[in-house]
PDB file of C-alpha atoms in Angstrom:
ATOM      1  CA  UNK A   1      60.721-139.756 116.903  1.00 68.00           C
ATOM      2  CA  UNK A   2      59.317-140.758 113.153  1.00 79.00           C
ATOM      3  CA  UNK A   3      56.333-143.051 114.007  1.00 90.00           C
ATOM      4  CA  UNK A   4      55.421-143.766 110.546  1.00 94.00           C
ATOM      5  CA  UNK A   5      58.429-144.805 108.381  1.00 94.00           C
ATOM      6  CA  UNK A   6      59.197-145.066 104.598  1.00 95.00           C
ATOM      7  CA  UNK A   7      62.625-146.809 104.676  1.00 91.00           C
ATOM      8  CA  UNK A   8      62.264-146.512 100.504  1.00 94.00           C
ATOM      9  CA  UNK A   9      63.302-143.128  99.424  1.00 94.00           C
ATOM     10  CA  UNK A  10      62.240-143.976  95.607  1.00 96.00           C
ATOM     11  CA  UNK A  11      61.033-146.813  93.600  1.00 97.00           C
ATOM     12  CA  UNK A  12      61.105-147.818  89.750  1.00 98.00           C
ATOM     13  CA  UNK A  13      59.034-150.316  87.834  1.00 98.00           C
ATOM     14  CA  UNK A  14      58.350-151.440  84.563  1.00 98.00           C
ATOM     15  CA  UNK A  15      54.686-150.377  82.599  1.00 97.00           C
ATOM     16  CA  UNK A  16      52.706-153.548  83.658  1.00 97.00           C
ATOM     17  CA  UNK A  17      55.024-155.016  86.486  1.00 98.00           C
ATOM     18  CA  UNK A  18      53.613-154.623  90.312  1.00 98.00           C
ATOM     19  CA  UNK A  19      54.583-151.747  92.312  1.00 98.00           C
ATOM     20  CA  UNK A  20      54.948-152.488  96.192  1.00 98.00           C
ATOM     21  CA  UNK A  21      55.609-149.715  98.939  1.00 98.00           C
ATOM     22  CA  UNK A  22      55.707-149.780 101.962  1.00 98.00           C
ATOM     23  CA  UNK A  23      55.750-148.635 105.234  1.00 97.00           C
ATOM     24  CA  UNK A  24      56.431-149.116 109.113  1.00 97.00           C
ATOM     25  CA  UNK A  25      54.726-147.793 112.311  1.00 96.00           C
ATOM     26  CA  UNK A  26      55.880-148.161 115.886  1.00 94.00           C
ATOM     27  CA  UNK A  27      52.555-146.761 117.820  1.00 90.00           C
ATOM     28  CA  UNK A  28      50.171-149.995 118.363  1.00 90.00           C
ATOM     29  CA  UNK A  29      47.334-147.049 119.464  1.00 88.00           C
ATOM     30  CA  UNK A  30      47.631-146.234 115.650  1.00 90.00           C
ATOM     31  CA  UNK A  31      43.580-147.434 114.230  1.00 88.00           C
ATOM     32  CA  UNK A  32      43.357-146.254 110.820  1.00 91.00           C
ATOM     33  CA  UNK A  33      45.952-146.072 107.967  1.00 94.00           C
ATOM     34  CA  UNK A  34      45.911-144.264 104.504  1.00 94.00           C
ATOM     35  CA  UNK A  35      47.456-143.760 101.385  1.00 96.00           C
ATOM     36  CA  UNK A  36      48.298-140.472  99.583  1.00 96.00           C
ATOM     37  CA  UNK A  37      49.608-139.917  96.552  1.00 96.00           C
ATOM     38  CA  UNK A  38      51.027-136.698  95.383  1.00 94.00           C
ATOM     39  CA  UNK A  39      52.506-134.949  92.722  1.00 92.00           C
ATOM     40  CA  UNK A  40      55.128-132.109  91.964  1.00 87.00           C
ATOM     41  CA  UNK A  41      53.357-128.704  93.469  1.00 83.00           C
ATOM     42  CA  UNK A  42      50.351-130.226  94.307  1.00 88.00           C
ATOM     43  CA  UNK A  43      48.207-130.982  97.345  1.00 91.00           C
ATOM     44  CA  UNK A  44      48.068-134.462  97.911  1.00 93.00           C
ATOM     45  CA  UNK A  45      45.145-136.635  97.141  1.00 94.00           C
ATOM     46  CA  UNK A  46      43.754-139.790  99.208  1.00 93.00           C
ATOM     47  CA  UNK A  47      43.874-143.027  97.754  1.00 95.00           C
ATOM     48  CA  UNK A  48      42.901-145.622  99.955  1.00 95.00           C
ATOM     49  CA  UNK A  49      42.636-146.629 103.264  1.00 93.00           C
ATOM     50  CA  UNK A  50      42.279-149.663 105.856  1.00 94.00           C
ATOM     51  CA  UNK A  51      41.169-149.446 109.591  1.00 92.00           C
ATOM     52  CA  UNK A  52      43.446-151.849 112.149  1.00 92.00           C
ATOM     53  CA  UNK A  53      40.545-154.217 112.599  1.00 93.00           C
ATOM     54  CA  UNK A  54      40.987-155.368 108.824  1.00 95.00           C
ATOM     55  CA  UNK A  55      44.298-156.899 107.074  1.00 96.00           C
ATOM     56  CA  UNK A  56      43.908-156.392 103.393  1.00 97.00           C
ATOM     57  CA  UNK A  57      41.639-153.569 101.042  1.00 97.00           C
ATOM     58  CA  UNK A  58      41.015-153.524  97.656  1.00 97.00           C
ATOM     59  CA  UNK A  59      40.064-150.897  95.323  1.00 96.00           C
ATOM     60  CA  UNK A  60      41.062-151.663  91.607  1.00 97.00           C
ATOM     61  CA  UNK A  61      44.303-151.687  90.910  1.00 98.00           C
ATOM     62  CA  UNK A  62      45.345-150.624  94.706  1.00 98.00           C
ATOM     63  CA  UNK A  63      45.261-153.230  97.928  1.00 98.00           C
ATOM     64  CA  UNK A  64      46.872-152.091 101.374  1.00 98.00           C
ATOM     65  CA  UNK A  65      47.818-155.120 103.281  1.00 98.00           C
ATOM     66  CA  UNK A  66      48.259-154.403 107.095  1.00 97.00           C
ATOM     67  CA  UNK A  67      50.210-156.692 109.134  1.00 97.00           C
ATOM     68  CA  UNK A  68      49.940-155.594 113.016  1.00 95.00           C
ATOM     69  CA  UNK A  69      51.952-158.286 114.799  1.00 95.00           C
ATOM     70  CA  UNK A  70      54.566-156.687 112.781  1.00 97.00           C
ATOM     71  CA  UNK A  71      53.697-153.427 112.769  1.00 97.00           C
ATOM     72  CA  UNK A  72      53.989-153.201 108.340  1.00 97.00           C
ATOM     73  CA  UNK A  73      51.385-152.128 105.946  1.00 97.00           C
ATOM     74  CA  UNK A  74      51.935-152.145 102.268  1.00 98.00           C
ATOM     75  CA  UNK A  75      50.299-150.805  99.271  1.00 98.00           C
ATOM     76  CA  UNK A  76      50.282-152.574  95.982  1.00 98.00           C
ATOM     77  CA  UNK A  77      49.722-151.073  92.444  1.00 98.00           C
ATOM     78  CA  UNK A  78      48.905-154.008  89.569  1.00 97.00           C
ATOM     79  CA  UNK A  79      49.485-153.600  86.666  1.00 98.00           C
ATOM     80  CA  UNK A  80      51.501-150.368  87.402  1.00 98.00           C
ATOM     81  CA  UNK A  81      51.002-147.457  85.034  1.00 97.00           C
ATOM     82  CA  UNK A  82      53.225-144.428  83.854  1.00 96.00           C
ATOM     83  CA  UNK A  83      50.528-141.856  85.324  1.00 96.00           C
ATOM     84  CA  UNK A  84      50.957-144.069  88.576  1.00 97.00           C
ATOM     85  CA  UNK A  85      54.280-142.080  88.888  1.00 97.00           C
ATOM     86  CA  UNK A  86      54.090-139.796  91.983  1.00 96.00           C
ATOM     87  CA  UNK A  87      55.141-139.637  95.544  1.00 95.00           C
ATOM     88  CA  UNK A  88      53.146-141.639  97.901  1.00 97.00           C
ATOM     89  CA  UNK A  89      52.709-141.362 101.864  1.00 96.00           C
ATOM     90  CA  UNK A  90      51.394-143.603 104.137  1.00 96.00           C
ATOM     91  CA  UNK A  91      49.862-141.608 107.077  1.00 94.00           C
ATOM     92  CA  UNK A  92      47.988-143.027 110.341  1.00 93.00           C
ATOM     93  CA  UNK A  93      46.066-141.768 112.799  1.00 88.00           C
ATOM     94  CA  UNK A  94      44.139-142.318 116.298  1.00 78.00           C
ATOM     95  CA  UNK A  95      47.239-142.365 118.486  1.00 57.00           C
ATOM     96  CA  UNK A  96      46.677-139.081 120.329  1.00 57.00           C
ATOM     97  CA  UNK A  97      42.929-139.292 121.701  1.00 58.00           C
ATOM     98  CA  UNK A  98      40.361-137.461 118.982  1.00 59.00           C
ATOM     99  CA  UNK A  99      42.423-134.880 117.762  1.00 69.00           C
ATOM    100  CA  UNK A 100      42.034-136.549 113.948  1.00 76.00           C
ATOM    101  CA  UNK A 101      45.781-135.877 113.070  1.00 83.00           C
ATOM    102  CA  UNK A 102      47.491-137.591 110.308  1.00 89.00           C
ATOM    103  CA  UNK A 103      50.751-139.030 110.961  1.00 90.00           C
ATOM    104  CA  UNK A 104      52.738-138.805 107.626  1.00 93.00           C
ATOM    105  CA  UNK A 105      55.810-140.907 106.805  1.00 94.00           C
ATOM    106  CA  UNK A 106      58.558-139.476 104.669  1.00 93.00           C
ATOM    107  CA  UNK A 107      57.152-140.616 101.369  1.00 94.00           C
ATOM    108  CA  UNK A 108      58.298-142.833  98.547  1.00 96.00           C
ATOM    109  CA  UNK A 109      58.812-141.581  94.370  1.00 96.00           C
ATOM    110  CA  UNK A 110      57.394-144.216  92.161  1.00 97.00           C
ATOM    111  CA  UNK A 111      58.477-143.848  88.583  1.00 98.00           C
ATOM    112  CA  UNK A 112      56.988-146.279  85.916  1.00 98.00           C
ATOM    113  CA  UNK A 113      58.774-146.794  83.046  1.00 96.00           C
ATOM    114  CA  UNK A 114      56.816-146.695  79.498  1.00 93.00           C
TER     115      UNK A 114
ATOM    116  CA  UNK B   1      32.621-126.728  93.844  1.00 64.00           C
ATOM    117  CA  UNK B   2      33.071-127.652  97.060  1.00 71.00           C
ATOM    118  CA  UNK B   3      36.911-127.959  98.157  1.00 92.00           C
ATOM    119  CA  UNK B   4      39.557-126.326 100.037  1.00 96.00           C
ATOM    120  CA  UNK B   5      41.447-123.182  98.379  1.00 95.00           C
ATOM    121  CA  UNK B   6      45.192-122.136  99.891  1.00 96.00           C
ATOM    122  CA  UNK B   7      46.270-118.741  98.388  1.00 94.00           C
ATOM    123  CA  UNK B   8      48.456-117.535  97.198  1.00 94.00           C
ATOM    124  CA  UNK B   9      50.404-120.525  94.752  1.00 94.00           C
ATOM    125  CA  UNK B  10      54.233-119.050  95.529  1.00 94.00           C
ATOM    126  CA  UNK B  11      54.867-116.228  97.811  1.00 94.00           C
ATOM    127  CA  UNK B  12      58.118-114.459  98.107  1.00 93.00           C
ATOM    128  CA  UNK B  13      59.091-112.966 101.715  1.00 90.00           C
ATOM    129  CA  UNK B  14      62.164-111.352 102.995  1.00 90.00           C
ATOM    130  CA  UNK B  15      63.846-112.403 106.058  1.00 88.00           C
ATOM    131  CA  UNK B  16      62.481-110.776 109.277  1.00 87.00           C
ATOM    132  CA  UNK B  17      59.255-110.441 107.377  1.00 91.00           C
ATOM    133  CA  UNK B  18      55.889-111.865 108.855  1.00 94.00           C
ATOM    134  CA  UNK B  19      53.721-113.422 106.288  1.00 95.00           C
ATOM    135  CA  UNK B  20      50.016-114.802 106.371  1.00 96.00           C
ATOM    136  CA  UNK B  21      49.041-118.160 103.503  1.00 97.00           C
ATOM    137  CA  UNK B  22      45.139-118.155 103.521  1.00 97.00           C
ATOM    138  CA  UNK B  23      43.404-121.259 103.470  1.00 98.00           C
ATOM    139  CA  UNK B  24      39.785-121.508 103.071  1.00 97.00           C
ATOM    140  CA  UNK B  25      37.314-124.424 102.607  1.00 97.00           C
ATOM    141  CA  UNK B  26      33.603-124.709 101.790  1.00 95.00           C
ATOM    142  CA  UNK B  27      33.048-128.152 102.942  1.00 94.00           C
ATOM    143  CA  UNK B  28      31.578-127.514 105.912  1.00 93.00           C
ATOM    144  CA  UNK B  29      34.560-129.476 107.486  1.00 93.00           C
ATOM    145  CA  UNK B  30      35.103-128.778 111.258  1.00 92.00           C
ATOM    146  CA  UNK B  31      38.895-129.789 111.679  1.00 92.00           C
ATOM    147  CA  UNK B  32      41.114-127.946 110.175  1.00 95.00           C
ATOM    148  CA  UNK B  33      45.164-128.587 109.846  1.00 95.00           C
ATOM    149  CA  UNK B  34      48.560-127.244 108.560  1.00 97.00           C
ATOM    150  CA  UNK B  35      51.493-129.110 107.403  1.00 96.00           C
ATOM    151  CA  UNK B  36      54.507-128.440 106.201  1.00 96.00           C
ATOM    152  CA  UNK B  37      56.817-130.431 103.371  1.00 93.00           C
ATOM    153  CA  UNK B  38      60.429-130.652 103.265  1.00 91.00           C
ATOM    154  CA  UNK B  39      62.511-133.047 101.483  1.00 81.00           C
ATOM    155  CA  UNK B  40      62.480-136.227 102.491  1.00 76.00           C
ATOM    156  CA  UNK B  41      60.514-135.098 105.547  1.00 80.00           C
ATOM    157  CA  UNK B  42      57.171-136.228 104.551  1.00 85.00           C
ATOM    158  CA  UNK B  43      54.504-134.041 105.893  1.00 92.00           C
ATOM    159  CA  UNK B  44      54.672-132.564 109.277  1.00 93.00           C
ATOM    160  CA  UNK B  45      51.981-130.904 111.801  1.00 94.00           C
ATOM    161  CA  UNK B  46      52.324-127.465 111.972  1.00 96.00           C
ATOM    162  CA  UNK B  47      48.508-126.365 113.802  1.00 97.00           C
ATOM    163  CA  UNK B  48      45.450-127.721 113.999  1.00 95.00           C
ATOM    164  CA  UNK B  49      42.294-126.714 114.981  1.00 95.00           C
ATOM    165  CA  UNK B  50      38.793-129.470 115.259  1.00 91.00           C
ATOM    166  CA  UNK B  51      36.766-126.008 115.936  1.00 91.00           C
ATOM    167  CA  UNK B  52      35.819-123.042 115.821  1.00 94.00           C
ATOM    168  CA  UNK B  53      38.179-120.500 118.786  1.00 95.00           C
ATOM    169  CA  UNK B  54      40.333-123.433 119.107  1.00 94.00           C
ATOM    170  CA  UNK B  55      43.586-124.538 117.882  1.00 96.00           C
ATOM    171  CA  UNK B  56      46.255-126.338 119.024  1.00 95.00           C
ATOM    172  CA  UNK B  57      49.804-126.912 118.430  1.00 95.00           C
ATOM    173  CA  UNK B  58      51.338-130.019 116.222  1.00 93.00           C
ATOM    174  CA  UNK B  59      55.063-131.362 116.235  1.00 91.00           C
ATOM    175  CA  UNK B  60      56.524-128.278 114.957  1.00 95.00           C
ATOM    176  CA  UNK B  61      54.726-124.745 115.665  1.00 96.00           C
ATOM    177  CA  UNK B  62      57.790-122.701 117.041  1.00 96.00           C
ATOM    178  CA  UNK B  63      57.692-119.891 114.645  1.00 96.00           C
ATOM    179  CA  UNK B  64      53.827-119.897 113.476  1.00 97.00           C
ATOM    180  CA  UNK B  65      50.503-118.201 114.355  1.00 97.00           C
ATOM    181  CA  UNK B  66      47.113-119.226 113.461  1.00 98.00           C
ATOM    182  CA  UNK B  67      43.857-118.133 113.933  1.00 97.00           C
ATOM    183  CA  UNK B  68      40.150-119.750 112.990  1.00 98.00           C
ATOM    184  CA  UNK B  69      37.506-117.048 113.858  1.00 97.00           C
ATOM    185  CA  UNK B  70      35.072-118.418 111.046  1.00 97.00           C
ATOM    186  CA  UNK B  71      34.275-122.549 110.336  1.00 96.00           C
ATOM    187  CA  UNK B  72      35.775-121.995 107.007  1.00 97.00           C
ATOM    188  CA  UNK B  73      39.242-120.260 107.415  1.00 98.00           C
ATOM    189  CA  UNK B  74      42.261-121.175 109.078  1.00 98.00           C
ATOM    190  CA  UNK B  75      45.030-118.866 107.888  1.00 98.00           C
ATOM    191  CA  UNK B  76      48.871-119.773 108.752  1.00 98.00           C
ATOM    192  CA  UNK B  77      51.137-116.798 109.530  1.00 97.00           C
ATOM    193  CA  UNK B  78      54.787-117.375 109.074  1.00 96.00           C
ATOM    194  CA  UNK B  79      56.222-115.163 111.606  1.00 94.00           C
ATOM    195  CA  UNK B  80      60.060-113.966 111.642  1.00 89.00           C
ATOM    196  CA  UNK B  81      61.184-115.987 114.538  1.00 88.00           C
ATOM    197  CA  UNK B  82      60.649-119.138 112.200  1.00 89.00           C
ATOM    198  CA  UNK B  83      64.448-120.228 111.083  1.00 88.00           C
ATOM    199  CA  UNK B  84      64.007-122.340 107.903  1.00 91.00           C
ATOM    200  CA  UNK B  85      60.434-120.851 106.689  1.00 93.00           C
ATOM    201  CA  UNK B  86      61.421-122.193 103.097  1.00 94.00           C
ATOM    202  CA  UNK B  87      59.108-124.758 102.297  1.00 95.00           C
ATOM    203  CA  UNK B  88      55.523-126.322 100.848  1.00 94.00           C
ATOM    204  CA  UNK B  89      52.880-125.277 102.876  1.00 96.00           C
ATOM    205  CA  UNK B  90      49.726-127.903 102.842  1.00 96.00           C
ATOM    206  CA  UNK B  91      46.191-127.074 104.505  1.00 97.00           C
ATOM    207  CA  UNK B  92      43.788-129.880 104.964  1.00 95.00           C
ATOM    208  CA  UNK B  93      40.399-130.286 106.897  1.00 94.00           C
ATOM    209  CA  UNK B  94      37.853-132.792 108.144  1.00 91.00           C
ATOM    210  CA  UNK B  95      34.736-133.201 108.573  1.00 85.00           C
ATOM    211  CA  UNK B  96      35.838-133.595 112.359  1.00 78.00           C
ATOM    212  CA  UNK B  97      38.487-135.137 114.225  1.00 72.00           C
ATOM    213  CA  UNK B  98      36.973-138.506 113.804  1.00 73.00           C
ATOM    214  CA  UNK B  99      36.543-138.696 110.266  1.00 76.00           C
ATOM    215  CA  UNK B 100      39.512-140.410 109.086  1.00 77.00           C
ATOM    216  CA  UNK B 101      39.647-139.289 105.125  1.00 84.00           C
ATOM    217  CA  UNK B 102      41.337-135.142 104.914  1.00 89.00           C
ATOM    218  CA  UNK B 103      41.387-133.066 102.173  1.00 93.00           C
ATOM    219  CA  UNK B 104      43.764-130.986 101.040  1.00 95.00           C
ATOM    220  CA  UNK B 105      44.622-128.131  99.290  1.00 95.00           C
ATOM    221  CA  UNK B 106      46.531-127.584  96.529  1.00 94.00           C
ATOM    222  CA  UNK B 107      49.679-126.051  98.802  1.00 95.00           C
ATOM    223  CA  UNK B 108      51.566-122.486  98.920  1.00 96.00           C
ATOM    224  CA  UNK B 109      55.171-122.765  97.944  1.00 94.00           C
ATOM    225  CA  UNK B 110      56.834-120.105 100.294  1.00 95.00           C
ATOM    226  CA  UNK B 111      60.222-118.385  99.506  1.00 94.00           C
ATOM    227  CA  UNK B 112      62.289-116.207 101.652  1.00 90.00           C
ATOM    228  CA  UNK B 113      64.966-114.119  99.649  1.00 86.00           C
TER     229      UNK B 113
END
């Protein structure tokens, strides 16, 4: 049963052009999303967050819209950059009590073309 | 520096061998967790433990041991009953189960041959 969902295996955009990925969840209990980004070998690093009470955050070039009713959160890159290239995954948590586990979806491989 | 430190990088095991991936953080983080990447599988929960003496298991412990005798150490052991132990190995912590932000560490790449 995948609660969190990346239905976008990979993604390619141009240097400059907006990057948009997203993701779905099918627990309501979910509270608090995030966004990872990761590359090759490496552990992955947090990027930004929202909590369920909110519908849009913005930190630079990254905003993470949520959209309960449908159960959809997004993450958008502008402008997109070639070092933006990396796997991202959306993760949520607060479903199961206070245990503080991250639910991760499958992840999605932006490349940015130069 | 504070961070969290998995070691080693790549370890090699042969089949029916039990194997232990340290991971060990100086962050004075209570929770501690262990996930494990496939392909396409995103991250999954392996253990976890929000204190000291106590762990529990996640989605997909058949296979694993833990331990977490000391705030700071939570080390994974890959045991011979686990089927498919080929994989990226990812410890993160806490600062406890409500914080919402973990850290992670920089992931064991684990090889049977």
């Amino acid at each position: 049963d995948q609660q969190v969902k990346q239905n976008s295996p990979s993604l390619s955009v141009q240097e400059g052009r907006i990057s948009i990925l997203n993701c779905d969840y099918t627990n309501s209990m979910f509270d608090y999303f995030l966004w990872y980004k990761k590359y090759p070998a490496e552990g992955p690093t947090f990027l930004i967050s929202i909590s369920s009470i909110k519908d849009k955050n913005e930190d630079g070039r990254f905003t993470v819209f949520l959209n309960k009713s449908a159960k959809h959160l997004s993450l958008h890159i502008v402008p997109s950059q070639p070092g933006d290239s990396a796997v991202y995954f959306c993760a949520a948590s607060g479903s199961s009590g206070n245990t503080g586990k991250l639910i991760f979806g499958q992840g999605t491989t932006l490349q940015v073309k130069p | 520096d504070g961070g969290i430190t998995q070691s080693p990088k790549y370890l090699f095991r042969k089949e029916g061998q039990n194997v232990t991936l340290s991971c060990e953080q100086n962050l004075n983080h209570d929770a501690m967790y262990w996930y494990r990447q496939d392909p396409g599988q995103g991250l999954r929960l392996i253990y976890y433990s929000q204190i000291v003496n106590d762990f529990q298991k996640g989605d997909i412990a058949e296979g694993y041991s833990v331990s977490r005798e000391k705030k700071e150490s939570f080390p994974l052991t890959v045991t011979s009953a686990q089927k498919n132990p080929t994989a990226f190995y990812l410890c993160a912590s806490k600062t406890g189960p409500w914080d919402t932000e973990a850290f992670f560490g920089q992931g064991t790449r684990l090889t049977v041959v």
